[in-house]
Amino acid sequence: MLLTRTDFHQPTLDDAEPAMPAMRRDHHRFCDFSFVNSLIWRSHFHTVLAIQDEFVFLKFGRDNPAWVYPLGGGLERGMALLFDMAEAEKWQMAAPEKLRIFGWDKAGMAWLENRWPGRFTFTTNPADWDYLYRTADLAGLPGKKYHQKRNHIAAFTRAHSWEYETLEDGNLDEVLEMADLWWRSRNATEPENADTVSDASASLTAENTGIHEVLEHRRVLGVEGGVIRCGGRVAAFTFGSPPTADTFDIHVEKALPEFAGAYTVINREFAANELLGRFDYINRENDMGLEGLRKAKHSYHPAEVLEKYIAIES
């Protein structure tokens, strides 16, 4: 049966059980193929989802929306279903949009061009590319190239008495309080009575709402996390989930600004205590086109940068 617009809805916790196995079946390491990310960012990116048989179909964006590469089943059949849905949707539009499909790697682009020659052109935005690291590198920070990172941790240790904890029921409330504190500090420049909310503020608010929901239901979602505590306070935390059997995706990492170096510490400690020996790679997601974030991600020497492409109907 062909899915229609009424079959699509914002992702909810009820979708986790059927959607997560299907979304992992394609063995793609992209952070965009994570159900947890879809849940966190559903309101900000206007994400909708529908599940049919073994397939998960996602669409995001209010202006110039895009479908996500069909997840879960055979690609040939998934694309046929997506084409049919997109064609049916065009008949309902006064000004039909070109079909846009996000999430192709280079091998996928070659397959698409071979299967439907000339039907699509391709574009990409490096701000969307994911940074993939070897877990052993982030856990051990070996060799000269990580000398500065080890120095940051040493300086943090001289300045603070700290300890690492697994994120669990006993520290969850403190972690959520820290998340709220971090969110309020970043929104402090927003006028209280502003007529409109900036894109940055809206993004931070959506993320903070998602953090609460995901951590409160982390077991259902397969989410794991870690915490750095300094002098009794939660100074930093992180969490994520695995998109594939060999890769763990870091969805969120936060540190309070008064604890300089805490980001470096939580990065290493979580990798060393929770992920090493279980996952070969860690996806630390994209840099959003922010130069400072791009430099920070490159400073950890990624094993690979995962390029993503959008196929646009010609």
Coordinates of C-alpha atoms in Angstrom, one line a residue:
M1 CA 0.0 0.0 0.0
L2 CA 1.3 3.4 -0.9
L3 CA 2.1 5.7 2.0
T4 CA 0.5 9.1 1.9
R5 CA 1.1 12.4 3.7
T6 CA -1.3 11.4 6.5
D7 CA 0.8 8.3 7.3
F8 CA 3.8 10.5 8.3
H9 CA 4.2 12.0 11.7
Q10 CA 6.9 13.5 13.9
P11 CA 9.0 10.7 15.4
T12 CA 8.0 9.5 18.9
L13 CA 9.2 7.1 21.4
D14 CA 6.6 4.6 20.2
D15 CA 8.5 4.5 16.9
A16 CA 11.8 3.3 18.5
E17 CA 11.1 -0.4 18.6
P18 CA 10.2 -0.8 14.9
A19 CA 12.4 1.9 13.5
M20 CA 15.7 1.4 15.2
P21 CA 16.5 -2.1 13.8
A22 CA 15.5 -1.0 10.3
M23 CA 17.6 2.1 10.4
R24 CA 20.7 0.1 11.5
R25 CA 20.2 -2.5 8.8
D26 CA 21.9 -0.5 6.1
H27 CA 25.1 -0.3 8.0
H28 CA 25.6 3.4 7.3
R29 CA 27.6 5.3 9.9
F30 CA 25.9 8.7 9.1
C31 CA 24.6 10.5 12.2
D32 CA 21.5 11.4 10.2
F33 CA 20.5 7.8 10.1
S34 CA 20.2 7.6 13.8
F35 CA 16.7 7.3 15.3
V36 CA 17.9 9.1 18.4
N37 CA 19.0 12.1 16.4
S38 CA 15.7 12.1 14.5
L39 CA 13.9 12.2 17.9
I40 CA 16.1 15.0 19.4
W41 CA 15.9 17.3 16.3
R42 CA 12.4 16.5 15.0
S43 CA 10.8 19.9 15.8
H44 CA 13.8 22.0 14.8
F45 CA 14.2 20.3 11.4
H46 CA 10.4 19.5 10.9
T47 CA 11.2 15.8 10.6
V48 CA 8.4 13.4 9.8
L49 CA 8.6 9.6 9.7
A50 CA 6.6 6.7 8.4
I51 CA 7.2 2.9 8.7
Q52 CA 6.1 0.4 6.1
D53 CA 7.1 -3.3 6.1
E54 CA 10.8 -3.3 6.6
F55 CA 11.3 0.4 5.5
V56 CA 11.7 3.6 7.4
F57 CA 11.0 6.8 5.4
L58 CA 12.0 10.2 6.7
K59 CA 11.5 13.6 5.4
F60 CA 12.8 16.9 6.9
G61 CA 12.8 20.6 6.2
R62 CA 9.9 23.1 5.9
D63 CA 11.4 25.1 3.0
N64 CA 12.9 23.0 0.2
P65 CA 12.3 19.7 2.1
A66 CA 14.3 16.5 1.4
W67 CA 13.6 12.9 1.7
V68 CA 16.2 10.7 3.4
Y69 CA 17.7 7.7 1.6
P70 CA 15.2 4.9 2.2
L71 CA 16.3 2.9 5.2
G72 CA 15.9 -0.7 6.2
G73 CA 15.0 -2.8 3.1
G74 CA 16.3 -3.4 -0.4
L75 CA 17.3 -0.1 -2.0
E76 CA 15.7 -0.9 -5.4
R77 CA 12.3 -1.4 -3.8
G78 CA 12.7 1.4 -1.4
M79 CA 13.5 3.9 -4.2
A80 CA 10.5 2.7 -6.1
L81 CA 8.2 3.3 -3.1
L82 CA 9.8 6.7 -2.6
F83 CA 9.3 7.7 -6.2
D84 CA 5.6 6.7 -6.0
M85 CA 5.1 8.7 -2.8
A86 CA 6.9 11.8 -4.2
E87 CA 4.9 11.6 -7.4
A88 CA 1.6 11.3 -5.5
E89 CA 2.6 14.3 -3.3
K90 CA 3.3 16.4 -6.4
W91 CA -0.3 16.2 -7.5
Q92 CA -1.3 17.8 -4.2
M93 CA 1.0 20.8 -4.6
A94 CA 0.2 24.0 -6.5
A95 CA 3.9 24.3 -7.3
P96 CA 5.5 20.9 -7.2
E97 CA 9.0 20.7 -5.8
K98 CA 11.9 18.8 -7.3
L99 CA 12.5 15.5 -5.6
R100 CA 15.5 15.8 -3.2
I101 CA 17.0 12.7 -1.5
F102 CA 19.6 13.1 1.2
G103 CA 22.2 10.6 2.5
W104 CA 24.2 9.3 -0.4
D105 CA 27.8 8.4 -0.2
K106 CA 30.0 8.1 -3.4
A107 CA 29.1 4.4 -3.9
G108 CA 25.4 5.2 -3.6
M109 CA 25.7 8.0 -6.1
A110 CA 27.3 5.7 -8.6
W111 CA 24.5 3.1 -8.1
L112 CA 21.8 5.8 -8.5
E113 CA 23.4 7.2 -11.7
N114 CA 23.8 3.7 -13.1
R115 CA 20.2 2.7 -12.3
W116 CA 18.6 6.0 -13.5
P117 CA 21.1 7.7 -15.8
G118 CA 20.8 11.5 -15.9
R119 CA 17.7 11.6 -13.6
F120 CA 19.6 13.3 -10.8
T121 CA 22.3 15.9 -10.2
F122 CA 24.3 15.8 -6.9
T123 CA 25.3 18.5 -4.5
T124 CA 27.0 18.5 -1.1
N125 CA 27.6 20.7 1.9
P126 CA 30.9 20.0 3.9
A127 CA 29.1 21.5 6.9
D128 CA 27.1 18.2 7.0
W129 CA 30.0 15.8 6.7
D130 CA 30.6 13.6 9.7
Y131 CA 34.0 13.1 11.5
L132 CA 34.9 9.5 12.1
Y133 CA 37.6 8.5 14.6
R134 CA 39.3 5.3 15.7
T135 CA 38.1 4.6 19.2
A136 CA 41.6 3.6 20.3
D137 CA 42.9 7.0 19.2
L138 CA 40.3 8.9 21.3
A139 CA 40.7 6.6 24.3
G140 CA 44.5 6.6 24.4
L141 CA 45.5 9.9 22.7
P142 CA 48.8 8.2 21.5
G143 CA 51.8 9.7 19.9
K144 CA 53.0 13.2 19.1
K145 CA 49.9 14.3 17.3
Y146 CA 47.9 14.1 20.5
H147 CA 50.6 15.8 22.7
Q148 CA 48.5 19.0 23.1
K149 CA 45.4 17.0 24.1
R150 CA 47.3 15.2 26.8
N151 CA 48.6 18.5 28.1
H152 CA 45.1 19.9 28.3
I153 CA 44.1 16.9 30.5
A154 CA 47.1 17.3 32.7
A155 CA 46.3 21.0 33.2
F156 CA 42.7 20.0 34.0
T157 CA 43.9 17.5 36.6
R158 CA 46.2 20.1 38.2
A159 CA 43.3 22.5 38.5
H160 CA 40.5 20.2 39.6
S161 CA 39.9 17.1 41.6
W162 CA 37.8 15.1 39.3
E163 CA 36.3 11.7 38.6
Y164 CA 34.5 9.9 35.8
E165 CA 31.1 8.2 36.2
T166 CA 28.9 6.2 33.9
L167 CA 25.6 8.1 33.2
E168 CA 23.0 6.3 35.3
D169 CA 19.9 6.8 37.4
G170 CA 21.9 8.0 40.4
N171 CA 23.4 11.0 38.5
L172 CA 20.7 11.6 35.9
D173 CA 18.9 14.5 37.7
E174 CA 22.3 16.3 38.2
V175 CA 23.1 15.8 34.5
L176 CA 19.8 17.3 33.4
E177 CA 20.3 20.2 35.8
M178 CA 23.7 20.8 34.2
A179 CA 22.1 20.6 30.7
D180 CA 19.6 23.3 31.8
L181 CA 22.3 25.5 33.2
W182 CA 24.4 25.2 30.0
W183 CA 21.3 26.0 27.9
R184 CA 20.4 29.1 30.0
S185 CA 24.0 30.4 29.8
R186 CA 24.0 30.1 26.1
N187 CA 20.6 31.8 25.8
A188 CA 21.5 34.7 28.1
T189 CA 21.9 37.1 25.2
E190 CA 18.4 36.5 23.9
P191 CA 16.0 39.4 24.8
E192 CA 13.3 38.1 27.1
N193 CA 10.5 39.8 25.2
A194 CA 11.8 39.3 21.7
D195 CA 9.2 39.0 19.0
T196 CA 11.1 36.3 17.3
V197 CA 13.5 33.7 18.5
S198 CA 16.9 33.5 16.7
D199 CA 17.7 30.3 14.8
A200 CA 20.6 29.6 17.2
S201 CA 18.3 30.0 20.3
A202 CA 15.6 27.8 18.7
S203 CA 18.2 25.2 18.0
L204 CA 19.6 25.2 21.5
T205 CA 16.1 25.0 23.0
A206 CA 15.1 22.0 20.7
E207 CA 18.3 20.3 21.7
N208 CA 17.8 20.8 25.4
T209 CA 14.2 19.4 25.2
G210 CA 15.6 16.4 23.3
I211 CA 18.3 15.8 25.8
H212 CA 15.7 15.5 28.6
E213 CA 13.5 13.2 26.6
V214 CA 16.3 10.9 25.4
L215 CA 18.1 10.6 28.7
E216 CA 14.8 9.9 30.6
H217 CA 14.1 7.1 28.1
R218 CA 17.7 6.1 27.4
R219 CA 17.3 2.4 27.9
V220 CA 14.5 2.1 25.4
L221 CA 16.7 4.0 22.9
G222 CA 19.9 2.1 23.6
V223 CA 21.6 5.3 24.7
E224 CA 24.8 5.3 26.8
G225 CA 26.6 8.2 28.5
G226 CA 29.4 9.4 30.8
V227 CA 29.9 12.2 33.3
I228 CA 32.8 14.2 34.7
R229 CA 32.4 15.4 38.2
C230 CA 34.5 18.1 39.7
G231 CA 34.4 18.9 43.5
G232 CA 31.0 17.2 43.7
R233 CA 29.5 19.1 40.7
V234 CA 28.7 17.6 37.3
A235 CA 31.1 19.6 35.0
A236 CA 30.5 17.7 31.8
F237 CA 28.5 14.9 30.2
T238 CA 28.1 13.1 26.9
F239 CA 25.9 10.5 25.4
G240 CA 25.2 8.6 22.2
S241 CA 24.1 5.4 20.6
P242 CA 25.4 3.0 17.9
P243 CA 24.2 3.4 14.3
T244 CA 26.1 0.2 13.3
A245 CA 27.7 -2.7 15.1
D246 CA 31.2 -1.2 14.8
T247 CA 30.5 2.5 15.3
F248 CA 29.2 4.7 18.2
D249 CA 27.7 8.1 17.4
I250 CA 28.1 10.9 19.9
H251 CA 24.9 12.8 19.9
V252 CA 25.6 15.4 22.6
E253 CA 28.6 16.5 24.6
K254 CA 28.4 19.4 27.0
A255 CA 30.8 21.0 29.5
L256 CA 30.4 24.1 31.8
P257 CA 32.6 27.0 30.6
E258 CA 34.2 27.5 34.1
F259 CA 35.9 24.1 33.7
A260 CA 38.4 24.7 31.0
G261 CA 39.6 21.4 29.4
A262 CA 36.5 19.5 30.5
Y263 CA 35.5 18.7 26.9
T264 CA 38.9 17.1 26.3
V265 CA 38.5 15.0 29.4
I266 CA 35.0 13.8 28.8
N267 CA 35.9 12.9 25.3
R268 CA 38.7 10.7 26.3
E269 CA 37.2 9.2 29.4
F270 CA 33.9 8.2 27.8
A271 CA 35.8 6.5 24.9
A272 CA 38.2 4.8 27.3
N273 CA 35.7 3.6 29.9
E274 CA 32.6 2.8 27.8
L275 CA 33.5 2.3 24.1
L276 CA 37.0 0.9 23.8
G277 CA 36.9 -2.8 22.9
R278 CA 33.3 -2.6 21.9
F279 CA 33.3 -0.2 18.9
D280 CA 36.0 0.3 16.4
Y281 CA 34.9 3.8 15.5
I282 CA 33.3 6.9 17.0
N283 CA 31.3 9.3 14.9
R284 CA 31.5 12.8 16.4
E285 CA 29.1 14.2 13.8
N286 CA 29.4 17.4 11.7
D287 CA 30.9 20.8 12.3
M288 CA 27.8 22.8 11.2
G289 CA 30.0 25.0 9.1
L290 CA 31.5 26.6 12.3
E291 CA 35.2 27.3 11.8
G292 CA 36.0 26.9 15.5
L293 CA 34.2 23.5 15.6
R294 CA 35.8 22.4 12.4
K295 CA 39.3 23.1 13.8
A296 CA 38.4 21.3 17.1
K297 CA 37.3 18.2 15.2
H298 CA 40.3 18.2 12.9
S299 CA 42.6 18.5 16.0
Y300 CA 41.5 15.0 17.0
H301 CA 42.8 13.7 13.6
P302 CA 39.8 11.9 12.1
A303 CA 40.3 8.5 10.5
E304 CA 37.8 9.6 7.8
V305 CA 35.4 12.4 7.0
L306 CA 32.1 10.9 5.9
E307 CA 30.9 12.9 2.8
K308 CA 27.2 13.1 2.2
Y309 CA 25.4 14.0 -0.9
I310 CA 21.9 15.1 -1.9
A311 CA 20.4 13.8 -5.2
I312 CA 18.2 16.4 -6.9
E313 CA 15.8 15.4 -9.6
S314 CA 16.9 17.0 -12.9

